[in-house]
Amino acid sequence: MPPRFPRLLIAWVLLLVLLGVEFGVAMLSFAPWLRVLILLPAMAMAAIVGIVFMEIGRAPVVARGFATAGLFWLLVLLGLGSMDPLTRTYYHTTVEHPE
Amino acid sequence: MSDTYAPHEFQYSSAEHQAGTALAGMWLFLATEVLFFGGLFLTWIYARSQNLAGFDAGARETELWIGTLNTGILLTSSFVYSTGLAFARVGNNRRLMQCCFAAIGLGLAFLALKFGLEWSGDFDKHLWPVGPDFKFAGEPTEGGARLFYVFYFIGTGLHGVHMVGGIVLVAMIAWRARRREFSPLYVTPVEVVGMYWSFVDIIWIILYPLIYLIGRS
């Protein structure tokens, strides 16, 4: 087996464990707005794939810059785009119809 | 190809320079892909926040076992391909080729489960959201469920297109490994294709809870 194989194997097992955790947590009952916390194991899994399988740490500096920029603009996109749906307030009003 | 000499194109100062440029180019492409799928994720945030009950009711109609099994399949395919890359770095083209075939097999299994089984079942249940045929059990929440299935079909469809592209690329690496084109000094194409293959995996890792899990809990 090649020298990197144990590291890859550990990452794979960890990914499957996190998948199990994510699946198990999703079976619990949460308030609708807390359910996005189910994304936390998914983010950890994405980080493991990026670090171990995609080897971002071994990439040239400019490549790491591109990866960081991609994540940064994704956060800007999701952050600014979410402002309206996450902060909108609905006021109950009564409409009087003229007789 | 020789194991002692790493060739490079004339415009690069060295093989390392060429390899670094290829890797940086792929990361730049993947950064554009992140923003491409970012729009899809933003759609999920917006559509769910405005149609919470219907959106979650739609999610509960999805085939959880297929989504979960497919996630395991993709994680395994990334692991297998990365193992092939590790073999390529020690000069073992034969093992690399075998790992590519295994990754392709897992990718095809994913597509068969997703489009051959799950999508066809969705069509049978009249869950295609465009047109008057859409039927959903929870009628008061039909509007949100229809939006969910717009997200579902676009998201899984786009991911499937990327999967097909990845399978073609991995097949090309297998073909080149069969011709013993890679050596410990030249594995850049294997690395670049591996980055793409794992990126497609990451997209599914995010899509899986958005489609199957969050609406269920």
Coordinates of C-alpha atoms in Angstrom, one line a residue:
Chain A
M1 CA 0.0 0.0 0.0
P2 CA 1.2 3.6 -0.7
P3 CA 2.4 5.7 2.2
R4 CA -0.7 8.0 2.1
F5 CA -3.1 5.1 2.3
P6 CA -3.6 5.0 6.1
R7 CA -4.4 8.7 6.1
L8 CA -7.0 8.2 3.3
L9 CA -8.5 5.3 5.1
I10 CA -8.9 7.2 8.4
A11 CA -10.5 10.1 6.5
W12 CA -13.0 7.7 4.7
V13 CA -14.0 6.0 8.0
L14 CA -14.4 9.5 9.6
L15 CA -16.6 10.6 6.7
L16 CA -18.9 7.5 7.1
V17 CA -19.1 8.1 10.9
L18 CA -20.1 11.8 10.3
L19 CA -22.7 10.6 7.8
G20 CA -24.1 8.3 10.5
V21 CA -24.1 11.2 13.0
E22 CA -25.8 13.5 10.5
F23 CA -28.4 10.9 9.7
G24 CA -29.0 10.2 13.4
V25 CA -29.3 13.8 14.4
A26 CA -31.8 14.4 11.5
M27 CA -34.1 11.8 13.2
L28 CA -34.4 14.0 16.3
S29 CA -37.1 16.6 16.6
F30 CA -35.9 20.3 16.2
A31 CA -37.6 23.6 15.8
P32 CA -37.8 24.5 12.1
W33 CA -35.1 27.2 12.4
L34 CA -32.7 25.0 14.4
R35 CA -32.8 22.3 11.7
V36 CA -30.1 24.0 9.7
L37 CA -27.7 22.8 12.4
I38 CA -27.9 19.4 10.7
L39 CA -25.5 21.1 8.2
L40 CA -22.7 21.2 10.7
P41 CA -21.6 17.5 10.2
A42 CA -22.0 18.1 6.4
M43 CA -19.6 21.1 6.6
A44 CA -17.1 19.0 8.6
M45 CA -17.4 16.3 5.9
A46 CA -16.8 18.9 3.1
A47 CA -13.7 20.1 5.0
I48 CA -12.3 16.6 5.3
V49 CA -12.8 16.0 1.6
G50 CA -11.1 19.3 0.8
I51 CA -8.1 18.8 3.1
V52 CA -7.4 15.1 2.6
F53 CA -8.8 14.1 -0.8
M54 CA -8.3 17.4 -2.6
E55 CA -5.1 18.2 -0.8
I56 CA -5.7 21.9 -0.5
G57 CA -2.8 22.1 2.0
R58 CA -0.4 20.9 -0.7
A59 CA -1.7 23.2 -3.4
P60 CA 0.4 26.2 -4.6
V61 CA -0.3 29.5 -2.7
V62 CA -2.2 31.0 -5.7
A63 CA -4.5 27.9 -5.7
R64 CA -5.2 28.3 -2.0
G65 CA -6.0 31.9 -2.8
F66 CA -8.5 30.9 -5.4
A67 CA -10.1 28.4 -3.0
T68 CA -10.3 31.0 -0.2
A69 CA -11.8 33.6 -2.6
G70 CA -14.4 31.0 -3.8
L71 CA -15.5 30.5 -0.2
F72 CA -15.4 34.2 0.7
W73 CA -17.6 35.1 -2.3
L74 CA -19.9 32.2 -1.5
L75 CA -20.4 33.6 2.1
V76 CA -21.0 37.1 0.6
L77 CA -23.6 35.6 -1.8
L78 CA -25.4 33.6 0.9
G79 CA -25.1 36.3 3.5
L80 CA -26.4 39.2 1.5
G81 CA -29.0 37.0 -0.3
S82 CA -30.3 35.8 3.1
M83 CA -30.8 39.2 4.6
D84 CA -34.3 39.6 3.3
P85 CA -35.8 36.2 4.1
L86 CA -34.1 36.0 7.5
T87 CA -35.0 39.5 8.7
R88 CA -38.4 40.2 7.2
T89 CA -41.1 40.8 9.7
Y90 CA -44.7 40.0 9.0
Y91 CA -47.3 42.2 10.6
H92 CA -50.9 41.0 11.0
T93 CA -53.3 43.6 9.7
T94 CA -57.0 43.6 9.2
V95 CA -58.4 45.0 6.0
E96 CA -61.7 46.7 6.2
H97 CA -63.8 46.3 3.1
P98 CA -66.1 49.1 2.3
E99 CA -69.8 48.1 2.5
Chain B
M1 CA 7.4 7.7 -19.9
S2 CA 10.7 7.9 -18.0
D3 CA 10.7 7.8 -14.2
T4 CA 13.7 10.2 -14.0
Y5 CA 12.7 13.0 -16.3
A6 CA 9.5 15.2 -15.9
P7 CA 8.7 16.9 -19.3
H8 CA 7.1 20.3 -19.5
E9 CA 5.7 22.6 -22.2
F10 CA 8.0 25.3 -23.5
Q11 CA 6.1 28.2 -21.8
Y12 CA 6.8 26.9 -18.3
S13 CA 10.1 27.2 -16.6
S14 CA 9.9 23.7 -15.0
A15 CA 7.6 20.7 -14.6
E16 CA 6.8 22.0 -11.1
H17 CA 5.7 25.4 -12.6
Q18 CA 3.5 23.5 -15.1
A19 CA 2.0 21.3 -12.4
G20 CA 1.3 24.3 -10.1
T21 CA -0.3 26.2 -13.0
A22 CA -2.6 23.3 -13.7
L23 CA -3.6 22.9 -10.1
A24 CA -4.2 26.6 -9.7
G25 CA -6.3 26.6 -12.9
M26 CA -8.5 23.8 -11.6
W27 CA -9.0 25.6 -8.2
L28 CA -10.0 28.8 -10.1
F29 CA -12.5 26.7 -12.1
L30 CA -13.8 25.2 -8.9
A31 CA -14.2 28.6 -7.3
T32 CA -16.6 29.6 -10.2
E33 CA -18.4 26.3 -9.6
V34 CA -18.8 27.2 -5.9
L35 CA -20.6 30.4 -6.9
F36 CA -22.6 28.5 -9.5
F37 CA -24.0 26.1 -6.9
G38 CA -24.1 29.0 -4.4
G39 CA -27.0 30.5 -6.3
L40 CA -28.8 27.1 -6.0
F41 CA -28.2 27.0 -2.2
L42 CA -29.5 30.6 -1.9
T43 CA -32.6 29.5 -3.7
W44 CA -33.1 26.8 -1.1
I45 CA -32.7 29.4 1.8
Y46 CA -35.2 31.8 0.2
A47 CA -37.8 29.3 -1.0
R48 CA -37.8 27.4 2.3
S49 CA -38.0 30.5 4.5
Q50 CA -41.1 31.7 2.5
N51 CA -42.8 28.3 2.3
L52 CA -41.7 26.4 5.4
A53 CA -44.5 23.9 5.8
G54 CA -44.9 23.0 2.2
F55 CA -41.1 22.9 1.5
D56 CA -40.6 20.5 4.5
A57 CA -43.6 18.4 3.5
G58 CA -42.0 18.0 0.0
A59 CA -38.7 16.9 1.6
R60 CA -40.5 14.2 3.6
E61 CA -41.7 12.6 0.4
T62 CA -38.1 12.0 -0.9
E63 CA -36.5 8.5 -0.8
L64 CA -34.2 8.8 2.3
W65 CA -32.6 5.4 1.8
I66 CA -31.5 6.2 -1.7
G67 CA -30.1 9.6 -0.7
T68 CA -28.2 8.1 2.2
L69 CA -26.9 5.2 0.2
N70 CA -25.8 7.5 -2.6
T71 CA -23.9 9.7 -0.1
G72 CA -22.0 6.7 1.1
I73 CA -21.3 5.6 -2.5
L74 CA -19.9 9.0 -3.4
L75 CA -17.7 9.2 -0.3
T76 CA -16.3 5.8 -1.1
S77 CA -15.7 6.8 -4.7
S78 CA -13.6 9.8 -3.6
F79 CA -11.6 7.6 -1.3
V80 CA -11.0 5.0 -4.0
Y81 CA -9.9 7.6 -6.5
S82 CA -7.6 9.2 -4.0
T83 CA -6.1 5.8 -3.3
G84 CA -5.5 5.5 -7.0
L85 CA -3.6 8.8 -7.0
A86 CA -1.5 7.6 -4.1
F87 CA -0.6 4.5 -6.2
A88 CA 0.2 6.7 -9.2
R89 CA 2.7 8.7 -7.0
V90 CA 4.6 5.5 -6.4
G91 CA 4.5 4.6 -10.1
N92 CA 1.8 1.9 -10.0
N93 CA -0.3 2.6 -13.1
R94 CA -2.0 -0.7 -12.9
R95 CA -3.5 0.0 -9.5
L96 CA -4.4 3.5 -10.6
M97 CA -6.4 2.0 -13.5
Q98 CA -8.2 -0.4 -11.2
C99 CA -9.1 2.4 -8.8
C100 CA -10.4 4.5 -11.7
F101 CA -12.6 1.6 -12.8
A102 CA -13.9 1.2 -9.2
A103 CA -14.6 4.9 -9.0
I104 CA -16.4 4.8 -12.3
G105 CA -18.5 1.8 -11.2
L106 CA -19.5 3.7 -8.0
G107 CA -20.3 6.8 -10.0
L108 CA -22.5 4.7 -12.3
A109 CA -24.2 3.1 -9.3
F110 CA -25.0 6.6 -8.0
L111 CA -26.5 7.6 -11.3
A112 CA -28.5 4.4 -11.6
L113 CA -30.0 4.9 -8.1
K114 CA -30.7 8.6 -8.6
F115 CA -32.1 8.7 -12.1
G116 CA -33.0 5.1 -12.8
L117 CA -34.8 4.4 -9.5
E118 CA -35.5 7.6 -7.6
W119 CA -36.4 10.0 -10.4
S120 CA -38.6 7.4 -12.2
G121 CA -40.4 6.8 -8.9
D122 CA -40.9 10.6 -8.5
F123 CA -42.4 10.8 -12.0
D124 CA -44.7 7.9 -11.1
K125 CA -45.9 9.8 -8.0
H126 CA -46.6 12.9 -10.2
L127 CA -43.9 14.9 -8.4
W128 CA -42.6 16.6 -11.5
P129 CA -43.3 20.2 -10.5
V130 CA -44.0 21.8 -14.0
G131 CA -47.4 21.6 -15.4
P132 CA -50.9 20.5 -14.1
D133 CA -49.9 16.9 -13.4
F134 CA -48.2 17.7 -10.2
K135 CA -50.0 16.0 -7.3
F136 CA -49.1 16.1 -3.7
A137 CA -50.7 14.4 -0.8
G138 CA -50.7 17.4 1.6
E139 CA -52.8 19.7 -0.6
P140 CA -52.8 22.8 1.7
T141 CA -49.0 22.9 1.4
E142 CA -48.9 22.1 -2.3
G143 CA -47.3 25.4 -3.3
G144 CA -44.2 25.0 -1.1
A145 CA -43.9 21.3 -2.1
R146 CA -44.0 22.3 -5.7
L147 CA -41.2 24.8 -5.0
F148 CA -39.2 22.1 -3.2
Y149 CA -39.4 19.8 -6.2
V150 CA -38.2 22.6 -8.5
F151 CA -35.2 22.8 -6.3
Y152 CA -34.9 19.0 -6.1
F153 CA -35.0 18.4 -9.8
I154 CA -32.7 21.3 -10.7
G155 CA -30.2 20.5 -7.9
T156 CA -30.0 16.8 -8.5
G157 CA -30.0 17.2 -12.3
L158 CA -27.2 19.7 -12.3
H159 CA -25.2 17.5 -9.9
G160 CA -25.9 14.5 -12.2
V161 CA -24.5 16.4 -15.2
H162 CA -21.3 17.1 -13.2
M163 CA -21.2 13.4 -12.3
V164 CA -21.3 12.4 -15.9
G165 CA -18.5 14.8 -16.8
G166 CA -16.5 13.4 -13.9
I167 CA -17.0 9.8 -15.0
V168 CA -15.7 10.8 -18.5
L169 CA -12.6 12.4 -17.0
V170 CA -11.9 9.5 -14.7
A171 CA -12.3 7.1 -17.7
M172 CA -9.7 9.2 -19.6
I173 CA -7.3 8.9 -16.6
A174 CA -7.9 5.1 -16.7
W175 CA -7.1 5.0 -20.4
R176 CA -3.9 7.0 -19.9
A177 CA -2.9 4.8 -16.9
R178 CA -3.4 1.7 -19.1
R179 CA -0.8 3.3 -21.5
R180 CA 1.5 3.8 -18.5
E181 CA 1.7 7.6 -19.0
F182 CA 2.1 8.4 -15.3
S183 CA 5.1 8.2 -13.2
P184 CA 6.1 9.5 -9.7
L185 CA 7.4 12.6 -11.5
Y186 CA 4.2 13.1 -13.6
V187 CA 0.8 12.7 -12.0
T188 CA -0.7 16.2 -12.5
P189 CA -3.7 15.1 -14.7
V190 CA -4.5 12.5 -12.0
E191 CA -4.5 15.2 -9.3
V192 CA -6.5 17.7 -11.4
V193 CA -9.3 15.1 -12.2
G194 CA -9.3 14.0 -8.6
M195 CA -9.9 17.5 -7.4
Y196 CA -12.9 17.7 -9.7
W197 CA -14.2 14.3 -8.7
S198 CA -14.0 15.2 -5.0
F199 CA -15.6 18.6 -5.6
V200 CA -18.6 16.9 -7.1
D201 CA -18.7 14.8 -3.9
I202 CA -18.7 18.0 -1.8
I203 CA -21.6 19.4 -3.7
W204 CA -23.6 16.2 -2.9
I205 CA -22.5 16.3 0.8
I206 CA -24.3 19.7 1.0
L207 CA -27.3 18.8 -1.2
Y208 CA -28.0 15.6 0.8
P209 CA -29.1 17.4 4.1
L210 CA -30.8 20.2 2.1
I211 CA -33.0 17.7 0.2
Y212 CA -33.4 14.7 2.5
L213 CA -32.7 15.6 6.1
I214 CA -33.5 19.1 7.2
G215 CA -37.2 18.9 6.2
R216 CA -37.6 15.6 8.1
S217 CA -36.3 16.3 11.6

